[in-house]
mmCIF file of C-alpha atoms in Angstrom:
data_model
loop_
_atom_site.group_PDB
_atom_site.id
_atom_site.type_symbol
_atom_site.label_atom_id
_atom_site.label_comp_id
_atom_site.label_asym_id
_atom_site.label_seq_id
_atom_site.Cartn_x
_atom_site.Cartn_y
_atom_site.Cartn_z
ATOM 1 C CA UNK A 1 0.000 0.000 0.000
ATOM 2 C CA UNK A 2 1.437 3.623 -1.313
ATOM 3 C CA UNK A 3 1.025 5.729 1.597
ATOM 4 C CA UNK A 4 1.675 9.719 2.427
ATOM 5 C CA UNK A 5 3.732 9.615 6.034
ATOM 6 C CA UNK A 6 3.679 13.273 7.988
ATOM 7 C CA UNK A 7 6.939 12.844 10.395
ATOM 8 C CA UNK A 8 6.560 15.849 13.144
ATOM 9 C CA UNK A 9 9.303 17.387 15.038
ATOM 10 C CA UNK A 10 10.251 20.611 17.054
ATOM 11 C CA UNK A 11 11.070 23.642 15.243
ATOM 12 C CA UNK A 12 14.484 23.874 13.977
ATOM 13 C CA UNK A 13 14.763 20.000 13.690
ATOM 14 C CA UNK A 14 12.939 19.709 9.943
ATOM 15 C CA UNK A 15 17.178 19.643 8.671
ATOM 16 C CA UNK A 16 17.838 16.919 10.854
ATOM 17 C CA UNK A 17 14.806 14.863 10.515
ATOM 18 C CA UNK A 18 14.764 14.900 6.526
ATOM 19 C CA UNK A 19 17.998 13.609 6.114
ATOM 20 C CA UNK A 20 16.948 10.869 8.468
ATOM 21 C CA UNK A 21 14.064 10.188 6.420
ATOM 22 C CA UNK A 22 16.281 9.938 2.929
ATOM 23 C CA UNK A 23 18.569 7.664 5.136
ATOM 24 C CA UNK A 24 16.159 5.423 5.353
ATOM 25 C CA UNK A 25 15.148 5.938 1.789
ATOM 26 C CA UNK A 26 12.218 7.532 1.229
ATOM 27 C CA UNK A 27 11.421 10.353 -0.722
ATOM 28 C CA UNK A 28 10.406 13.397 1.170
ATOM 29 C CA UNK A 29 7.651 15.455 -1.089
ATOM 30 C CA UNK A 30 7.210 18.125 1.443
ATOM 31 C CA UNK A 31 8.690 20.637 4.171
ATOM 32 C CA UNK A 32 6.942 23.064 6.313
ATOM 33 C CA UNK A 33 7.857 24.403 10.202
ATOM 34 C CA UNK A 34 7.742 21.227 12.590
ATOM 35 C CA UNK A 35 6.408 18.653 9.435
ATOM 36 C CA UNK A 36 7.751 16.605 6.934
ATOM 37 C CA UNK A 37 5.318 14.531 4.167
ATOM 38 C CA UNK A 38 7.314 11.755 3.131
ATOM 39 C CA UNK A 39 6.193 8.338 0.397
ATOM 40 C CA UNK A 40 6.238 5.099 2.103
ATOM 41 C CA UNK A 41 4.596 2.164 2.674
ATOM 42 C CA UNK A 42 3.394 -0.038 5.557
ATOM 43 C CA UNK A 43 7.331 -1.160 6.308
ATOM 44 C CA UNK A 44 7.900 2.939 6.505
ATOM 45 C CA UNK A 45 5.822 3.133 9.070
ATOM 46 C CA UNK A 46 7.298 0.627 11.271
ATOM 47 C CA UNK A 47 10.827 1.966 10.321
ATOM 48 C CA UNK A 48 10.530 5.615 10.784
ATOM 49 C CA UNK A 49 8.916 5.024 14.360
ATOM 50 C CA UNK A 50 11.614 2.863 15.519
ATOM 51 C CA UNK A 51 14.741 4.525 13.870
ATOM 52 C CA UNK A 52 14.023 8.396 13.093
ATOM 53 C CA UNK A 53 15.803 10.185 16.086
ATOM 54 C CA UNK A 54 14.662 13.380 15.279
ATOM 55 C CA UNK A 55 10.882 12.856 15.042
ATOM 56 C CA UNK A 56 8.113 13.378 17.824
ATOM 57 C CA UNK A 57 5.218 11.449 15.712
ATOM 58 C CA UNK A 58 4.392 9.622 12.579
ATOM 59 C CA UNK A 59 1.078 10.187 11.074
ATOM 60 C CA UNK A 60 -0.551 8.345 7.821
ATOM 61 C CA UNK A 61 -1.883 11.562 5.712
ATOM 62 C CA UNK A 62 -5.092 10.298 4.719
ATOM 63 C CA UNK A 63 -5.633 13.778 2.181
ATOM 64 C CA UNK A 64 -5.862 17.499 2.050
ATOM 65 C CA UNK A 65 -8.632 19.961 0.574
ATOM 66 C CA UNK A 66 -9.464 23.482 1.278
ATOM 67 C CA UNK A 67 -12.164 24.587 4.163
ATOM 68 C CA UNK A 68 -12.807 28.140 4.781
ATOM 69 C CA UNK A 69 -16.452 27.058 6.055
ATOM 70 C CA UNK A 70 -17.730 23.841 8.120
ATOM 71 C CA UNK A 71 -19.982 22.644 5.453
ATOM 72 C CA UNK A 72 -16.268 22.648 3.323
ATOM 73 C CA UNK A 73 -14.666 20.632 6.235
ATOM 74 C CA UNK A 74 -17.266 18.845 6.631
ATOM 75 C CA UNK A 75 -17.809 17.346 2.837
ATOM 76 C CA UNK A 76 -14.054 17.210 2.477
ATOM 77 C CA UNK A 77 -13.533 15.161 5.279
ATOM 78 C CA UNK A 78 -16.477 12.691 4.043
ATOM 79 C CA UNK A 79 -14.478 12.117 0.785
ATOM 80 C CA UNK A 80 -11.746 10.734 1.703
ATOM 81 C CA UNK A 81 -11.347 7.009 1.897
ATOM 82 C CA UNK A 82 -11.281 6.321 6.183
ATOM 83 C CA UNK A 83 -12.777 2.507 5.710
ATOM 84 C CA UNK A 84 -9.479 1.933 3.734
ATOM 85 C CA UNK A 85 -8.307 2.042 7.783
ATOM 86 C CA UNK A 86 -10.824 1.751 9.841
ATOM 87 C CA UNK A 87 -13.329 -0.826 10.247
ATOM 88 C CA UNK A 88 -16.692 -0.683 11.731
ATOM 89 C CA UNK A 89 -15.915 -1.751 15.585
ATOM 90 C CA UNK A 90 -12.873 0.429 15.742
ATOM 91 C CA UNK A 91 -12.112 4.009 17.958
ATOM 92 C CA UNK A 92 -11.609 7.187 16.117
ATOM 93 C CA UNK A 93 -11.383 10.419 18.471
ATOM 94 C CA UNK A 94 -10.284 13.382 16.628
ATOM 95 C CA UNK A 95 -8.171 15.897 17.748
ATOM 96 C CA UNK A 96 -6.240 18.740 16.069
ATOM 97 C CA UNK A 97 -4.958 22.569 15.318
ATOM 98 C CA UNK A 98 -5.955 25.556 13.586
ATOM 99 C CA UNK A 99 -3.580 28.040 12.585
ATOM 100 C CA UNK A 100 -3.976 31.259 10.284
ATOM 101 C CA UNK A 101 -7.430 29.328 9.328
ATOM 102 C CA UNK A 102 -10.731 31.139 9.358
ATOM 103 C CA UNK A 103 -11.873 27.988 11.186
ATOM 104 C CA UNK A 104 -10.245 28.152 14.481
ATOM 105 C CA UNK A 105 -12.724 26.649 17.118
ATOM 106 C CA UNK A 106 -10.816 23.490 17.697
ATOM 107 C CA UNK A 107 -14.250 21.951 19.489
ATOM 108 C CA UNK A 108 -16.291 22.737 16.347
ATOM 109 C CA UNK A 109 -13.831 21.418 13.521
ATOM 110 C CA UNK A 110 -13.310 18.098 16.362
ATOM 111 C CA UNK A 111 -17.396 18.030 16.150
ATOM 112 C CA UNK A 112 -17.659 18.249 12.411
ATOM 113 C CA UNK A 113 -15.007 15.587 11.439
ATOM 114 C CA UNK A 114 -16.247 13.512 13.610
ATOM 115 C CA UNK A 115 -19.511 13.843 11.989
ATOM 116 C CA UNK A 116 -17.985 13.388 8.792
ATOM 117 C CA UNK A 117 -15.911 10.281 9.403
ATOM 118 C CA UNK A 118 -19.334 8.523 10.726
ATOM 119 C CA UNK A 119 -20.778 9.637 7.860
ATOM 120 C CA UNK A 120 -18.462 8.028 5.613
ATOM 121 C CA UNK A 121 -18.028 4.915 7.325
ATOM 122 C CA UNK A 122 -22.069 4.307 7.065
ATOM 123 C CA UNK A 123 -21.563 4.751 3.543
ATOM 124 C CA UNK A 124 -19.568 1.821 3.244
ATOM 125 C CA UNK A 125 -20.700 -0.014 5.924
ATOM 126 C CA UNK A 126 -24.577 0.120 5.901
ATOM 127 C CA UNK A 127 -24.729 1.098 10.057
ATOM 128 C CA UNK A 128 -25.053 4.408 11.587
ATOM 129 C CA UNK A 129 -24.207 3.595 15.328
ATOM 130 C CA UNK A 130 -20.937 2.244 15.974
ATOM 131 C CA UNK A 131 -20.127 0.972 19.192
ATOM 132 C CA UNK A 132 -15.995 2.331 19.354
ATOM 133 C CA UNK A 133 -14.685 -0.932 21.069
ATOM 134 C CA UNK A 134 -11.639 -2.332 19.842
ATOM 135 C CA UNK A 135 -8.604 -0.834 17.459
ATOM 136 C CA UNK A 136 -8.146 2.790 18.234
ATOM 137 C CA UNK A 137 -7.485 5.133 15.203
ATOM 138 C CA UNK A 138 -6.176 8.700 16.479
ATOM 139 C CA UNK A 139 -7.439 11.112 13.781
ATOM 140 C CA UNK A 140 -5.307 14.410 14.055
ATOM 141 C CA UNK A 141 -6.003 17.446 11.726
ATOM 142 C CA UNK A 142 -4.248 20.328 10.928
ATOM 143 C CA UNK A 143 -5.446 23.209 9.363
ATOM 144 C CA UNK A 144 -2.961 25.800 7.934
ATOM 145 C CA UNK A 145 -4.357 28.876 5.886
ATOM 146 C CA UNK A 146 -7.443 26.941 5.441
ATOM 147 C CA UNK A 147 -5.541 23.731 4.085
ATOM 148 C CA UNK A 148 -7.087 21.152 6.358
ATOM 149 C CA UNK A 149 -5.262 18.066 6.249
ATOM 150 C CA UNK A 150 -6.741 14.533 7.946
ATOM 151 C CA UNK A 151 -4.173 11.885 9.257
ATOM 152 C CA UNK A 152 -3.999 9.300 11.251
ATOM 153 C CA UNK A 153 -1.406 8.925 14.530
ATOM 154 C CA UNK A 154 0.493 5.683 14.014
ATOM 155 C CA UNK A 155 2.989 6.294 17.098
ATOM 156 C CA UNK A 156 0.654 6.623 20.251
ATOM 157 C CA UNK A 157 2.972 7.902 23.002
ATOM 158 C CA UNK A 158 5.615 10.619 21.426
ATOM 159 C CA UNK A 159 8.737 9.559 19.717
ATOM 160 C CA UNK A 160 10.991 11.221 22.038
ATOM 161 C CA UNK A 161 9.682 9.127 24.906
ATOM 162 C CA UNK A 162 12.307 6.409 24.020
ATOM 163 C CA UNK A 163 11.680 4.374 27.817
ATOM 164 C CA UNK A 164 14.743 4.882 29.199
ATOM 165 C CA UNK A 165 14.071 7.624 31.198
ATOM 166 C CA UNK A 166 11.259 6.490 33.580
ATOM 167 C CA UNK A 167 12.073 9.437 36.123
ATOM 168 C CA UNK A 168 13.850 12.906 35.217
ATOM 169 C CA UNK A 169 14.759 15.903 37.459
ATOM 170 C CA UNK A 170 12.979 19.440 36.942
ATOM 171 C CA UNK A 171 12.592 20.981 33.638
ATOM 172 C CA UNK A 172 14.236 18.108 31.303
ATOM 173 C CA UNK A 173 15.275 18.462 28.085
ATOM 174 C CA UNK A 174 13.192 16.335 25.354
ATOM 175 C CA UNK A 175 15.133 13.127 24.265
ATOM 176 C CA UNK A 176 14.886 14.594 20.518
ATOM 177 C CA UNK A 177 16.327 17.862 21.139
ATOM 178 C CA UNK A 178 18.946 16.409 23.480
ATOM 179 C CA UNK A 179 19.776 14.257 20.367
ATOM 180 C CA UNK A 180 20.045 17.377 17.738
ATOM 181 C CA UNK A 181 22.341 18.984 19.807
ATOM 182 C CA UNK A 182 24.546 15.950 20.202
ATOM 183 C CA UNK A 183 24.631 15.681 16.679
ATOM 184 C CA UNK A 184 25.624 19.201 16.140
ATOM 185 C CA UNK A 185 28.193 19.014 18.244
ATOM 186 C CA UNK A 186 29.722 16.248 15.717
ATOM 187 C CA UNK A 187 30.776 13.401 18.341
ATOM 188 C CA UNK A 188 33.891 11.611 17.059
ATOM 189 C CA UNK A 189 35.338 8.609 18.743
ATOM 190 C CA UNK A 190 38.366 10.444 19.510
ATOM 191 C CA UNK A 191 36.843 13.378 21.331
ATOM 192 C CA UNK A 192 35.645 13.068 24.665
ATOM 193 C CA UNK A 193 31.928 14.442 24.711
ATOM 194 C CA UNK A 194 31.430 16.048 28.578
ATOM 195 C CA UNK A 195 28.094 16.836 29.650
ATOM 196 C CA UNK A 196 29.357 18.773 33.141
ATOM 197 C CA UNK A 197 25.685 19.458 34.467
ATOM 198 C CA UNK A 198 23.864 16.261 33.116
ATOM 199 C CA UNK A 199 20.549 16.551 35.087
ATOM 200 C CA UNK A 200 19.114 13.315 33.789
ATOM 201 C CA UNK A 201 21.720 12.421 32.065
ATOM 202 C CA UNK A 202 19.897 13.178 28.399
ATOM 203 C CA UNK A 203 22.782 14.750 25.939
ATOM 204 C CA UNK A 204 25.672 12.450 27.269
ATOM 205 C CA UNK A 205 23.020 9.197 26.441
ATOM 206 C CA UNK A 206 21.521 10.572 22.858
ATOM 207 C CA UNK A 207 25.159 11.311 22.319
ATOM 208 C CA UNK A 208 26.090 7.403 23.150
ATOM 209 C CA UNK A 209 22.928 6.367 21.602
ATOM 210 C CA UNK A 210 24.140 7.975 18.097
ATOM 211 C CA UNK A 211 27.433 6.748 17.668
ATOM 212 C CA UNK A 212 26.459 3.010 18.927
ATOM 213 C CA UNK A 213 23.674 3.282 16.482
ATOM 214 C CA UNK A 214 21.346 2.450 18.919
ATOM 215 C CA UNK A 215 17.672 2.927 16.898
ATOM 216 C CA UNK A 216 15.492 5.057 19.545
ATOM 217 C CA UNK A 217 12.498 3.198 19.223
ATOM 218 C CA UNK A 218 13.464 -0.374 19.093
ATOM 219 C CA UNK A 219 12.584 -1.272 22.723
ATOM 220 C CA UNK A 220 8.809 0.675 22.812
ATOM 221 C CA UNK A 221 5.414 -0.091 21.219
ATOM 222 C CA UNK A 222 3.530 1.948 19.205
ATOM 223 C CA UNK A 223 -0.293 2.099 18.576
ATOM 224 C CA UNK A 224 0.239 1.268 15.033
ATOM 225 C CA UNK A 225 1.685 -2.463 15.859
ATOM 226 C CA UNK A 226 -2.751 -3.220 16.732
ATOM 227 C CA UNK A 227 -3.349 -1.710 12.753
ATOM 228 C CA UNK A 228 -4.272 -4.748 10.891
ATOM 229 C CA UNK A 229 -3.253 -3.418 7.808
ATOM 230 C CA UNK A 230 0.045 -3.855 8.654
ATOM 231 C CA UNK A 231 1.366 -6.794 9.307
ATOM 232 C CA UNK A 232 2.974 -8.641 12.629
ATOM 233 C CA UNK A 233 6.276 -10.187 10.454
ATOM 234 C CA UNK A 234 6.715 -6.285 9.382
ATOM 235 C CA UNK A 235 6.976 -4.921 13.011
ATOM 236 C CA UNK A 236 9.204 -7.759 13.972
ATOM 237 C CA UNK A 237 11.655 -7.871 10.819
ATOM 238 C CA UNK A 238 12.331 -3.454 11.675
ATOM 239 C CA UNK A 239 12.819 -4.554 15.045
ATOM 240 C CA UNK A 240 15.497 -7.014 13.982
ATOM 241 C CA UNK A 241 16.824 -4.422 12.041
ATOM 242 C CA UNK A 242 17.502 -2.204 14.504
ATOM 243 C CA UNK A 243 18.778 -4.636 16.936
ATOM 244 C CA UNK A 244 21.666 -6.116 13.880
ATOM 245 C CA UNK A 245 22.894 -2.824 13.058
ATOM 246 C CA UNK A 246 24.250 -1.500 16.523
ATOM 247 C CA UNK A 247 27.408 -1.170 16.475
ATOM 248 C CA UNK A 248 30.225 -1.372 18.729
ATOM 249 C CA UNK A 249 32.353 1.875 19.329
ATOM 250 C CA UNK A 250 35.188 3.808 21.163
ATOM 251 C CA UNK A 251 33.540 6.538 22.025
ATOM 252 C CA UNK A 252 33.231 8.290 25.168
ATOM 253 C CA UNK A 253 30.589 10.565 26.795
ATOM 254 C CA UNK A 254 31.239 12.031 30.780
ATOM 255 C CA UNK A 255 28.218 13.039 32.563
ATOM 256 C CA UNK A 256 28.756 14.802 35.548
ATOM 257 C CA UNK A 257 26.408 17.062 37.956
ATOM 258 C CA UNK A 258 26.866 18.304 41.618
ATOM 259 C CA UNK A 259 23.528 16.918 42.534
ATOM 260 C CA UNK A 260 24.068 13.825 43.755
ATOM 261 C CA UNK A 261 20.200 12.407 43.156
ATOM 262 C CA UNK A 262 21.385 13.577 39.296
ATOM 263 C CA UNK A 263 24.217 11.426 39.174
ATOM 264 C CA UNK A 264 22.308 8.490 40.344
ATOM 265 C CA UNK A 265 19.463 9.213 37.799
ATOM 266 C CA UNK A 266 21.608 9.389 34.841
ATOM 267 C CA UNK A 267 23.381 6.346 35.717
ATOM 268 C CA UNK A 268 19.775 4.429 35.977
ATOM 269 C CA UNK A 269 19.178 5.637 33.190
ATOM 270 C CA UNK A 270 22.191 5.273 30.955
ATOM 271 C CA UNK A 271 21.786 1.469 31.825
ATOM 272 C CA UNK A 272 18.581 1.571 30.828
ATOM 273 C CA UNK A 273 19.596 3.082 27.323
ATOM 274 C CA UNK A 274 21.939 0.856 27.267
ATOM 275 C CA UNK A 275 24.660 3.130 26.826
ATOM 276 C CA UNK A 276 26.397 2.603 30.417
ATOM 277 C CA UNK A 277 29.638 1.027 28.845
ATOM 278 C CA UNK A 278 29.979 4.064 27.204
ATOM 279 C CA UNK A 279 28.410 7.082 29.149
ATOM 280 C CA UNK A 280 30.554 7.736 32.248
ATOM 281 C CA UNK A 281 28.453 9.515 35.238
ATOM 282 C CA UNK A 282 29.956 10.654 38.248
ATOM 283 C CA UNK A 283 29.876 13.691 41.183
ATOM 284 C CA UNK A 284 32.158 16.991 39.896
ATOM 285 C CA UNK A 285 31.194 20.632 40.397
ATOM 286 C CA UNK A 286 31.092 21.741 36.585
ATOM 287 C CA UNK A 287 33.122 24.633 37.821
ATOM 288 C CA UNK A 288 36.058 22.771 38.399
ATOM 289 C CA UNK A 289 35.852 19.959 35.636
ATOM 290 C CA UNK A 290 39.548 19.101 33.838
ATOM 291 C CA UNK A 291 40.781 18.982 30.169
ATOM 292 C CA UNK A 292 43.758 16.167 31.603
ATOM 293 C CA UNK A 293 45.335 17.085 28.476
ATOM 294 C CA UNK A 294 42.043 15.155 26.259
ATOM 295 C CA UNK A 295 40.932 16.551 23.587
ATOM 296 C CA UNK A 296 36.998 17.123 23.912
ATOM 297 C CA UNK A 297 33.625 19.140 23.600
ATOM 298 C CA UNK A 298 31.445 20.120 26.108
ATOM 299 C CA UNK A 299 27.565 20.065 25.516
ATOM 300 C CA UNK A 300 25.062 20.876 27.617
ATOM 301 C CA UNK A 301 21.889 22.537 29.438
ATOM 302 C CA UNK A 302 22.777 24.507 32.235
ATOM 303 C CA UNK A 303 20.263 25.440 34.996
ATOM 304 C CA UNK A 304 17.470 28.840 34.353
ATOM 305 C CA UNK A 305 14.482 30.074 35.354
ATOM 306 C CA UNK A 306 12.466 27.184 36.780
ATOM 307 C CA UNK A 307 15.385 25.074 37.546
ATOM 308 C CA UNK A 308 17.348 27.223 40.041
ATOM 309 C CA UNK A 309 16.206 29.380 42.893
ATOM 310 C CA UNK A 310 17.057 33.144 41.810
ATOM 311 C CA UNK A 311 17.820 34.745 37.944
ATOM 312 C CA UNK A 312 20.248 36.143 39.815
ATOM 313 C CA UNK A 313 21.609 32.717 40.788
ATOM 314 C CA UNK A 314 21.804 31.759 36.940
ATOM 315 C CA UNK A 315 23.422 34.825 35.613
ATOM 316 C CA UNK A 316 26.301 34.412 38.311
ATOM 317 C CA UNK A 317 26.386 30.286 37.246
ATOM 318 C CA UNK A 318 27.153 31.677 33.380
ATOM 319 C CA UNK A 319 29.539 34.029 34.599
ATOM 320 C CA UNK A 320 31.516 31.355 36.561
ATOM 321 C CA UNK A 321 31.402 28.608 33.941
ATOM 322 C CA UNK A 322 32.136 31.353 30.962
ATOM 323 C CA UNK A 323 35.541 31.750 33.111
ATOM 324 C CA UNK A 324 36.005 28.221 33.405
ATOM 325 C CA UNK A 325 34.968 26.670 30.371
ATOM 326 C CA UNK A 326 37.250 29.287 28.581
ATOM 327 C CA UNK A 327 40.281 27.621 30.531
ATOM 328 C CA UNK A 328 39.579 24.411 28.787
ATOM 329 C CA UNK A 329 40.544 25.565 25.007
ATOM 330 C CA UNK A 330 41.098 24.720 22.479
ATOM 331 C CA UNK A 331 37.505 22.813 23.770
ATOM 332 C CA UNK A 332 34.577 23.593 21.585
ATOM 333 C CA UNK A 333 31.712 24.207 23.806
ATOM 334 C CA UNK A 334 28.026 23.712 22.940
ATOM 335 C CA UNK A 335 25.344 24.732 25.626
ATOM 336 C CA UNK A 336 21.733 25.353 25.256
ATOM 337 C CA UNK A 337 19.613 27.930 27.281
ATOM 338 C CA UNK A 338 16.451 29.669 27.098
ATOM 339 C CA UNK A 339 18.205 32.947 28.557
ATOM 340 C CA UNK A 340 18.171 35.569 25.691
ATOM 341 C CA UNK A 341 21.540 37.393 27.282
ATOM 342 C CA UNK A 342 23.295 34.460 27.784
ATOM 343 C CA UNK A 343 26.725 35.933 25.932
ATOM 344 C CA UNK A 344 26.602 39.117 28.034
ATOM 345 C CA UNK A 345 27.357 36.581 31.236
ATOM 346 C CA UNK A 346 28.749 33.666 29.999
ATOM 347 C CA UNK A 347 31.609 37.057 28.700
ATOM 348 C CA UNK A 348 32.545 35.573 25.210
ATOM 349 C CA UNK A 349 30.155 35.917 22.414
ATOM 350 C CA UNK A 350 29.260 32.982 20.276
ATOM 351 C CA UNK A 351 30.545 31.619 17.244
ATOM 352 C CA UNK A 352 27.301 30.627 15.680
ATOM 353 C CA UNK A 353 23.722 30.515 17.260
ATOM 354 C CA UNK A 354 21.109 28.508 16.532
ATOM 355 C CA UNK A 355 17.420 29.360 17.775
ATOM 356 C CA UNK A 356 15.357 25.649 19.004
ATOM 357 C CA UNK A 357 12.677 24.581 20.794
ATOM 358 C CA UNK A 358 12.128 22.334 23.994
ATOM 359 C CA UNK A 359 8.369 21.706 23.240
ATOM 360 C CA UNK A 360 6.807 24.747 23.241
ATOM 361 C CA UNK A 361 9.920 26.809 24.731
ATOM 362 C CA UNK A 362 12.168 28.916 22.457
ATOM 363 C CA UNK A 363 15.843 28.195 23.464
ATOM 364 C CA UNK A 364 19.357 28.823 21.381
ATOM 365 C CA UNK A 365 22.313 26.587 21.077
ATOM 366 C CA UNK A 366 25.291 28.940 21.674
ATOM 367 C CA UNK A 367 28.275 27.248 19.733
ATOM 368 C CA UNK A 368 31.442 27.984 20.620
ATOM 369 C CA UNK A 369 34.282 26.799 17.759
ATOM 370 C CA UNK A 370 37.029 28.601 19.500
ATOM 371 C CA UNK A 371 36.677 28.636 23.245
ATOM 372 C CA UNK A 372 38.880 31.188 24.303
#
């Protein structure tokens, strides 16, 4: 079955995720902020959820049409072909957005495709009450300068929930930004990749997780493994996959924090990833951290706002690891922070910046090529 894939992620990732998504061979057709469509098949479905790293859900586009009114959304929505996926016992809630659109009562446009699905499925299926009891279909729409789009959610819980992290400290970083950064910061087997205020434990494991070529998703279920249309043998053959092509490698990550609950959370959780061979987590004051003559790049998310007492407290933390971390050149230093004057305390201004998001937050990578 020829099927349009929507692969979502947070905004700045789209660079990231579509060169996943033409590693794994498919052809993307479309980019816009936070989505890529992509052409795939059943088997895409099961690979992108288990091996894009970048991704936060895969959806099966099931069309597209213009719908400046309700009666529009409404008759589009009853076109297009949802007993192709869903039968007549099965669960379809709707949810959705509305951006820029001249419909933008979420409640109404849930009400009216709702409407319309039923109204298609007793089409083909000769009943008008169905009783919603057994293989749940998550419709999502989206509708973007009234282009409403209809998919279906084939992930369940987000991507970036990869199950290694069970508990986390205050304001943790997504596992999907936490692996962006870790790419940009181009880990190489002979540079030592030091998280110095690892939290969780998040960077220093994506980081591991990357160069082990460790597929994200291997060890989770998704709602789309309880679609009949694709097959059991399909599920378990990506799983294999992504099992036979870890690979063994030499690099090293340090994760360090001055919280000792921290230490012993990233170290659960690093075993859990599987990545405790080659993530290192122990006690040190980030202030005080050592080059020991290594070559290496530090990455990572220091403390604001919610997760330290005092702004005041934060700015004096940048001023003191700006100092320090400068001592450690020729160390390229990567560290990502919602603080808009982050350069005026950290006393060096950055080499490149990059604006992200953690969920809904705006934050900006501050790159530093020449640490001095």
């Amino acid at each position: 079955m020829r099927l349009e894939l929507v692969a979502t992620c947070l905004f700045g990732l789209e660079h990231l995720l579509g060169e996943e998504i033409e590693a794994l061979g498919y052809e993307r057709i479309s980019t816009i902020d936070g989505r890529i469509t992509f052409a795939g098949d059943e088997e895409a479905v099961a690979l992108s959820n288990i091996f894009l790293r970048y991704a936060e859900r895969i959806f099966i586009k099931v069309g597209s049409f213009r719908a400046e009114s309700f009666e529009e959304l409404f008759e589009g929505t009853r076109a297009l072909p949802w007993a192709d996926y869903i039968g007549k016992d099965d669960i379809f809630p709707v949810k959705g957005h509305s951006i820029k659109s001249k419909l933008f009562s979420i409640p109404d446009c849930q009400a009216i495709i709702k409407k319309a699905v039923v109204r298609s499925l007793s089409e083909v299926y000769g009943i008008t009450i169905f009783p919603e009891e057994k293989v749940k279909y998550q419709i999502e729409f989206f509708i973007l300068n009234d282009e409403a789009t209809l998919m279906i959610d084939t992930t369940g819980s987000p991507l970036h929930k990869r199950g290694y992290r069970r508990e986390s400290l205050g304001a943790p970083i997504r596992e999907t930004l936490a692996a962006a950064i870790a790419a940009t910061s181009r880990p190489r087997e002979n540079v030592l990749l030091w998280d110095p205020m690892c939290g969780s434990g998040t960077i220093a494991i994506e980081a591991a997780m990357l160069m082990k070529n460790i597929a994200p998703g291997r060890s989770r279920n998704f709602i789309a493994e309880e679609f009949p249309f694709i097959s059991k043998p399909v599920w378990k053959s990506a799983r294999e996959e992504a099992f036979d092509v870890e690979k063994k490698s030499d690099f090293e990550a340090f994760a360090s924090d001055i919280d000792p609950a921290a230490v012993a959370l990233a170290q659960k959780n690093a075993s859990l990833a599987g990545v405790s061979d080659t993530v290192k987590v122990f006690k040190q004051d980030a202030r005080k951290i050592s080059a020991e003559g290594r070559r290496g790049t530090i990455v990572c998310n220091p403390p604001y706002g919610e997760r330290l007492g005092t702004m005041r407290e934060v700015e004096e933390l940048y001023r003191e690891i700006g100092v320090h971390f400068r001592s450690l050149s020729p160390w390229q230093v990567y560290v990502i922070t919602s603080h808009p004057a982050f350069e005026k305390f950290y006393g060096k201004k950055a080499d490149k910046v990059r604006k992200l998001y953690n969920g809904m937050i705006p934050c900006y990578l501050y790159q530093f090529f020449k640490n001095k």
